[in-house]
């Protein structure tokens, strides 16, 4: 099957399933409500699915949430990567990995 623009068939790309997107969008919604994030983008590649979050649309992503199934047996297929490229958290459970972002919402009360 030939797809436009040389895209590979869907079975050659990694994607987030409905449950994974639900978990990601739940965190995203809380961060938007807190005024921390304003935009997102998704990329579905041969070896990874990436959900990028932005403070402003014209910037580099603040964080990337990645799913790399090839790392499932080793380090875990989910990772949160910071703007500087550092892996902030990696693991097998998406909800646990995303907790590193929830810590950004906890602030001292004056």
C-alpha positions in Angstrom: 0.0 0.0 0.0 1.5 3.4 -1.0 0.7 6.3 1.2 1.2 9.9 0.2 4.5 11.7 1.0 6.4 8.4 1.4 4.8 7.6 4.8 5.3 4.0 6.0 2.2 1.9 6.5 0.5 2.2 10.0 1.9 -1.1 11.2 5.4 0.2 10.8 4.8 3.1 13.2 4.7 3.2 17.0 1.6 4.9 18.4 0.0 5.5 21.8 -3.1 3.4 22.4 -6.3 4.9 23.8 -5.5 4.1 27.5 -2.0 5.6 27.2 -3.4 8.8 25.6 -6.0 9.0 28.3 -3.2 9.0 31.0 -1.1 11.5 29.1 -4.0 13.9 28.4 -5.1 13.7 32.0 -1.7 15.1 33.1 -1.6 17.5 30.2 -5.1 18.9 31.2 -4.0 19.5 34.8 -0.8 21.3 33.7 -2.8 23.5 31.3 -5.2 24.3 34.1 -2.2 25.3 36.2 -1.0 27.6 33.5 2.2 25.6 33.0 1.6 24.2 29.5 -0.2 25.6 26.5 0.3 23.4 23.4 1.3 19.9 22.4 2.4 17.8 19.4 2.4 14.1 18.6 4.8 12.2 16.4 4.5 8.6 15.4 7.7 7.2 14.1 9.1 3.7 13.2 10.8 3.2 16.6 9.0 5.7 18.9 5.8 7.6 19.6 6.4 11.0 21.0 4.1 13.4 22.8 5.8 16.9 23.1 4.5 19.6 25.4 5.2 23.3 25.0 4.8 26.5 27.0 4.4 28.5 23.8 3.8 27.0 20.3 6.9 28.6 18.8 9.4 27.1 21.3 11.3 23.9 21.7 9.3 21.3 23.7 9.6 21.6 27.5 9.2 17.8 27.8 8.9 14.8 25.5 6.9 11.7 26.6 8.3 8.8 24.6 7.2 5.3 24.0 9.9 3.0 22.6 8.7 -0.6 22.5 12.1 -2.0 21.8 13.2 -1.0 25.3 10.3 -2.8 26.9 12.3 -5.7 28.2 15.3 -3.6 29.3 14.8 -0.1 30.8 11.1 0.2 30.2 9.3 1.5 27.1 8.2 4.9 28.6 10.4 7.9 29.2 10.0 11.6 30.1 12.8 13.7 28.6 13.5 17.3 29.5 14.2 20.2 27.2 18.0 19.6 27.5 17.7 16.0 26.4 18.1 14.5 29.9 16.0 11.5 30.7 14.0 12.5 33.8 12.3 9.2 34.4 12.1 5.9 32.5 10.0 2.8 33.3 7.5 0.2 32.5 4.4 1.9 33.9 3.3 5.1 32.1 1.4 6.6 35.1 4.4 6.1 37.4 6.8 7.6 34.8 4.5 10.7 34.4 4.6 11.4 38.2 7.9 13.2 37.6 5.8 15.9 35.8 3.2 16.1 38.6 6.0 17.2 41.0 6.1 20.4 39.0 2.6 21.3 40.3 3.6 21.1 43.9 4.6 24.5 45.1 5.0 26.0 48.6 2.1 28.1 49.8 3.0 31.6 51.0 
